[in-house]
CSV table of C-alpha atoms in Angstrom, one decimal:
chain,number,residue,atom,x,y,z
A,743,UNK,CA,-10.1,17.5,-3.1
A,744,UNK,CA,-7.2,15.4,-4.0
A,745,UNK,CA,-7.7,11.9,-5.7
A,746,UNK,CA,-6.0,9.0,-7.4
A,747,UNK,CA,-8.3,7.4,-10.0
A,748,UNK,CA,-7.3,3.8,-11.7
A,749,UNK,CA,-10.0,1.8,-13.7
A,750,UNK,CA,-12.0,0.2,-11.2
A,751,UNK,CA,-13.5,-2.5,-13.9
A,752,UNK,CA,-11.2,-5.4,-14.3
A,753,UNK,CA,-8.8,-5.5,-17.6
A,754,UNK,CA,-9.0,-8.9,-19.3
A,755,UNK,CA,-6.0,-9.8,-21.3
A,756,UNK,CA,-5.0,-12.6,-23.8
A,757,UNK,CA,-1.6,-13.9,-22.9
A,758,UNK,CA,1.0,-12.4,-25.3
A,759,UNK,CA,-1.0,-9.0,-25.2
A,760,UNK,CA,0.2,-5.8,-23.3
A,761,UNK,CA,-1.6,-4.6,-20.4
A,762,UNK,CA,-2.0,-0.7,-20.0
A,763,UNK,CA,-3.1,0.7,-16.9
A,764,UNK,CA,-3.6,4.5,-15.9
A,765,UNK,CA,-3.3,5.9,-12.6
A,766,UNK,CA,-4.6,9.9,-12.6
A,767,UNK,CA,-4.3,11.8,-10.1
A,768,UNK,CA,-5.6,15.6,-9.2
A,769,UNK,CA,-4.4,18.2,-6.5
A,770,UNK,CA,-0.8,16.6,-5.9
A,771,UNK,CA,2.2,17.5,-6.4
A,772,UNK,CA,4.3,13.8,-6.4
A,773,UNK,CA,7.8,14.0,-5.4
A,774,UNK,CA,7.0,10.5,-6.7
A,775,UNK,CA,4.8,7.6,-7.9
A,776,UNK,CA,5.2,3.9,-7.4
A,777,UNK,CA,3.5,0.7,-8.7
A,778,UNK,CA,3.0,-2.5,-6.8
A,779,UNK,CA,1.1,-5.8,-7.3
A,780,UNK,CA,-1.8,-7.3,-4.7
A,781,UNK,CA,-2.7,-10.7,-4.9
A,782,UNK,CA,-5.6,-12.0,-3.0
A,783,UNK,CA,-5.3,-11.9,0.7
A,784,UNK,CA,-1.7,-11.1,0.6
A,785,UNK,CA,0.1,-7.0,1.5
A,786,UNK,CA,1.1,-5.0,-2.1
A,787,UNK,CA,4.1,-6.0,-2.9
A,788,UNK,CA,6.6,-2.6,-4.8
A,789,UNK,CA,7.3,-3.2,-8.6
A,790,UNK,CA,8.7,-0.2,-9.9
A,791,UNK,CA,9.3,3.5,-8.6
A,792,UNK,CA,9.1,6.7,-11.4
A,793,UNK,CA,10.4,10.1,-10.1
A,794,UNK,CA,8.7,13.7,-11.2
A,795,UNK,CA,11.9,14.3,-13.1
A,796,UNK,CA,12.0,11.1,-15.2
A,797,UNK,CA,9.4,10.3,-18.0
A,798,UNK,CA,10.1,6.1,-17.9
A,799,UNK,CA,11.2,3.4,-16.2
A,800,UNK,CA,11.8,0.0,-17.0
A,801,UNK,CA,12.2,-3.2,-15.1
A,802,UNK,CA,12.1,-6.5,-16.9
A,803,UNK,CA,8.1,-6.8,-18.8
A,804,UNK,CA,7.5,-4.0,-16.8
A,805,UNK,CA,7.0,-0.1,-18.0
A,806,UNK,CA,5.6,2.8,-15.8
A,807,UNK,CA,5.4,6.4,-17.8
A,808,UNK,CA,5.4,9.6,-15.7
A,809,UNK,CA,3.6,13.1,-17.1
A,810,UNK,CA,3.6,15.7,-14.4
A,811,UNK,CA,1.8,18.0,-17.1
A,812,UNK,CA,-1.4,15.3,-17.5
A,813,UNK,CA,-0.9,14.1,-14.2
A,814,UNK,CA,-1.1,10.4,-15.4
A,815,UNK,CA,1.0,7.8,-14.6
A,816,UNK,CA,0.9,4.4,-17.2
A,817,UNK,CA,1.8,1.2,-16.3
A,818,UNK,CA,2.5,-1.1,-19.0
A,819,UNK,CA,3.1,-5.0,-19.0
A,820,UNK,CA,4.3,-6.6,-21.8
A,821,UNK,CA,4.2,-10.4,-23.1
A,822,UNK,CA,1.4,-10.5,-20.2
A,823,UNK,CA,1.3,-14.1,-18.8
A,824,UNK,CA,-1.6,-16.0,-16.9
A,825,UNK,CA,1.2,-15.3,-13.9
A,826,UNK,CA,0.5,-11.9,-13.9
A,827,UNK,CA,-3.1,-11.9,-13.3
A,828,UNK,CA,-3.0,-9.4,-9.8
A,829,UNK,CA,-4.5,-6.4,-8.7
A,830,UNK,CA,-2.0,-3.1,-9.5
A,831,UNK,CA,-1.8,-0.4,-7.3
A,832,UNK,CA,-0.7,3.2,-7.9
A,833,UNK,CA,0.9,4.7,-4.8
A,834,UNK,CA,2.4,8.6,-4.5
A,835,UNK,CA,4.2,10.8,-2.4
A,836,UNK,CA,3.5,14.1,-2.2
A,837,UNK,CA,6.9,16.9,-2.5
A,838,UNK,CA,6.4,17.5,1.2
A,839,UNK,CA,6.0,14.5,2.7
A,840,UNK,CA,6.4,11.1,3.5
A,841,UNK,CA,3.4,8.5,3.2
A,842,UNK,CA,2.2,7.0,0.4
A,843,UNK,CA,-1.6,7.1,-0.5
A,844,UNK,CA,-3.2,4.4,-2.7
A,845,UNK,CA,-5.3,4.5,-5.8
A,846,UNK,CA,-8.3,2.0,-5.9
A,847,UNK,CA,-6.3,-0.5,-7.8
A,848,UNK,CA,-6.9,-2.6,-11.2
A,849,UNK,CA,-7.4,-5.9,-11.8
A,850,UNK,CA,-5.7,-7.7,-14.0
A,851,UNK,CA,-6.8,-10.9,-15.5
A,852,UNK,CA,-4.5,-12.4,-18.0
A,853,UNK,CA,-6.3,-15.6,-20.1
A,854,UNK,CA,-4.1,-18.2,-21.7
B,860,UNK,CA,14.9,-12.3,2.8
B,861,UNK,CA,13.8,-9.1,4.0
B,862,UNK,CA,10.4,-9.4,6.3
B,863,UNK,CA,7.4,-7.4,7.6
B,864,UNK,CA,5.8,-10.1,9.9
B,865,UNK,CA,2.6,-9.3,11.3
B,866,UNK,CA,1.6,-11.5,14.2
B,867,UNK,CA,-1.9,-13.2,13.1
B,868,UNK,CA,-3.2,-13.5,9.7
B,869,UNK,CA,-6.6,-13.9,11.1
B,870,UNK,CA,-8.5,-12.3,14.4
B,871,UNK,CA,-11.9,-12.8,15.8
B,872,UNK,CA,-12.5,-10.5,18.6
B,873,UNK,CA,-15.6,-9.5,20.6
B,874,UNK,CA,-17.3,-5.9,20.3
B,875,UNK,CA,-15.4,-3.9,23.1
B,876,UNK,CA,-12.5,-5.9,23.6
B,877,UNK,CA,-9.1,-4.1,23.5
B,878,UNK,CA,-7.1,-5.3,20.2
B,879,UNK,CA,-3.2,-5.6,19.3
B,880,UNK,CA,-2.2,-5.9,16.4
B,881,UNK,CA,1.8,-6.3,16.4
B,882,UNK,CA,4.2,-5.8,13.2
B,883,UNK,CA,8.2,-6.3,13.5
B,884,UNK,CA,10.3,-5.8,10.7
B,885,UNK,CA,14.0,-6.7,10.4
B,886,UNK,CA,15.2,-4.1,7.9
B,887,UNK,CA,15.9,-1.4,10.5
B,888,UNK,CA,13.8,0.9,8.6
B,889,UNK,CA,12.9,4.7,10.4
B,890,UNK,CA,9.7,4.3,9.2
B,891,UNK,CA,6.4,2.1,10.0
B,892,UNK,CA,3.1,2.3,8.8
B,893,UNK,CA,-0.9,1.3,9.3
B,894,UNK,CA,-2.9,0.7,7.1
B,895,UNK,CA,-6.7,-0.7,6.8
B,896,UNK,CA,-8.1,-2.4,3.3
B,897,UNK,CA,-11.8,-2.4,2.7
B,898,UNK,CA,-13.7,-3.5,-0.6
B,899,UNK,CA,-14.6,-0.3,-2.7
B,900,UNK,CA,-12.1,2.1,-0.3
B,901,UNK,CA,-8.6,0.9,-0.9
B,902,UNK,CA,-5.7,1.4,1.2
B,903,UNK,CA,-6.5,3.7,3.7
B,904,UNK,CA,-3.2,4.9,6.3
B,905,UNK,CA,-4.6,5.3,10.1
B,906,UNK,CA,-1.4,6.0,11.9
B,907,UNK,CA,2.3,6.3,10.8
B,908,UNK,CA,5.9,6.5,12.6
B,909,UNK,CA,9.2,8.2,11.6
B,910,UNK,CA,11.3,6.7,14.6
B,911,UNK,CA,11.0,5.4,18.0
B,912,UNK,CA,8.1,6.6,20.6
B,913,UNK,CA,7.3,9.2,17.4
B,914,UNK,CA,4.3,8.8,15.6
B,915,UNK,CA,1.7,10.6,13.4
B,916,UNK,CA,-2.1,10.5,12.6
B,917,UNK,CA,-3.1,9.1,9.1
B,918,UNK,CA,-5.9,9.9,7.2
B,919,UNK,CA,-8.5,7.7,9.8
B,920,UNK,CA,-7.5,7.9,13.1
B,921,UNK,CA,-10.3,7.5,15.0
B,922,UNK,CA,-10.8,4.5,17.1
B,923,UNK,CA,-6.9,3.2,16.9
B,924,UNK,CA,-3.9,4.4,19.1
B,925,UNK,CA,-0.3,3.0,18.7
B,926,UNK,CA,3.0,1.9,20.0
B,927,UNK,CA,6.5,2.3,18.9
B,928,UNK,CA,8.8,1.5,21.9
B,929,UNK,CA,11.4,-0.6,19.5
B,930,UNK,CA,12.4,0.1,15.9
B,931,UNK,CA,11.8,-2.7,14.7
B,932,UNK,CA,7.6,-3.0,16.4
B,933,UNK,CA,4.9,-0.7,15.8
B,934,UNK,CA,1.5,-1.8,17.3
B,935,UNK,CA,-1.9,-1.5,16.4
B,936,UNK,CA,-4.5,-0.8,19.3
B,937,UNK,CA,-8.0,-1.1,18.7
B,938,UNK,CA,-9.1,0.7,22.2
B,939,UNK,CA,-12.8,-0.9,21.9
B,940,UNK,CA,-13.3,-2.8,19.0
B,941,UNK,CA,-16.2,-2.3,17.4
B,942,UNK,CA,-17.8,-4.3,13.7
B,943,UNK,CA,-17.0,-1.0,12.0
B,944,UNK,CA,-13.7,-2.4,12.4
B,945,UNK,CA,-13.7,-5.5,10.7
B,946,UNK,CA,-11.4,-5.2,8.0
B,947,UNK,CA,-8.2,-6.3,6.6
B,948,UNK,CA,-4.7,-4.4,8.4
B,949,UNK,CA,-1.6,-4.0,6.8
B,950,UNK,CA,1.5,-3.2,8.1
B,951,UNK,CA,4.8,-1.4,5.5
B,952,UNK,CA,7.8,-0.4,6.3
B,953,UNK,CA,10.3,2.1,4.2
B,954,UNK,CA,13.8,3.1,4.7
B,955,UNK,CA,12.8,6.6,3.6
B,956,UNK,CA,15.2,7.0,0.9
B,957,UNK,CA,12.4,7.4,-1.6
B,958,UNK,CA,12.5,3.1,-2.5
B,959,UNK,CA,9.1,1.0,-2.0
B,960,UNK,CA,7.2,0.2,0.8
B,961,UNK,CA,7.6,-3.2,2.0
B,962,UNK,CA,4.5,-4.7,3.3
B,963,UNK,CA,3.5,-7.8,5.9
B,964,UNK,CA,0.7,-10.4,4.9
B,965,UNK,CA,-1.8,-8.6,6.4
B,966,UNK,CA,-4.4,-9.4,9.6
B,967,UNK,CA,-7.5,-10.3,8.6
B,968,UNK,CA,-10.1,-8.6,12.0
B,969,UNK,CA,-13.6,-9.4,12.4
B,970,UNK,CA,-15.3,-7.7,14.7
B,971,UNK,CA,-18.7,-9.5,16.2
């Protein structure tokens, strides 16, 4: 059956430190993978898009890694602040398709 | 700013009442989407839309209809609510150029 797997326990994180997260995924074939941010009672907000052809992509603190071959996707925030303390959602799109389907999420505490 | 407004933040309605849930973006995007949010089951999509009066069955279907008469609306119909129902409902929108979904605030449904 097809899945998307992120951590489901919550990663605490001094400030200053760099936050990994992994997304996994089995039985797709992403045309692509996104990344967004959920705070508490609000919609996902999009952070940061990675096609199958590119390996990384950068946007400010933000990194997101792509490998087709493990099927992972990381997402890496660097000089975490308290501010970023969310939940982080991996999204993909299958090669024939259109809708995006959601991993569990992460959640992200960040202590000063 | 662009916007995904959804029409209540919170609902109560009774088991067996008829539900709408409305979403209008001002992005003229093709494509609208429904989604529901439960603890422990993520983001799941019940019903999508690639263009006016055209739309497409999600992953959980059952129990929800909807309504795109206008680009810029998609509905939610809840034909007989019932507490199974309850849940947080999120509404995206995406220009379908392979860029992020952008999501309203969400309604927050309880069913009694």
């Amino acid at each position: 059956s097809q899945k998307i797997e992120q951590n489901s326990e919550a990663l605490n994180i001094q400030e200053g430190k760099t936050a990994t997260l992994t997304c996994n995924y089995t039985n797709y074939s992403p045309a692509y993978l996104q990344w967004y941010r959920q705070d508490p009672g609000r919609g996902p907000v999009f952070l940061l898009l990675i096609r199958e052809n590119e390996k990384e992509k950068r946007k400010e603190r933000l990194k997101v890694t792509f490998d087709t071959t493990l099927k992972q996707s990381l997402f890496h925030i660097t000089a975490s602040q308290p501010a970023d303390s969310a939940t982080y959602l991996c999204a993909l799109v299958p090669t024939a398709g259109n809708k995006l389907t959601f991993g569990g999420g992460t959640r992200v505490l960040v202590k000063p | 700013d662009v916007k995904v407004t959804q029409s209540s933040r919170y609902l109560v309605k009774r088991t067996g009442e008829k539900v709408f849930l409305e979403c209008v973006q001002d992005m003229d995007h093709e494509n609208m989407f429904w989604y529901r949010q439960d603890p422990g089951l993520g983001l799941r999509l019940i019903y999508f839309s690639y263009d006016v009066k055209m739309k497409e069955k999600g992953d959980i279907p059952e129990g929800y209809s909807v309504s795109r008469e206008k680009k810029e609306r998609f509905s939610l119909i809840l034909e007989s609510a019932s507490t199974n129902q309850t849940s947080m409902y999120l509404c995206a929108s995406s220009g379908g150029d392979g860029g992020g979904y952008t999501f309203g605030s969400g309604t927050r449904l309880t069913v009694v």
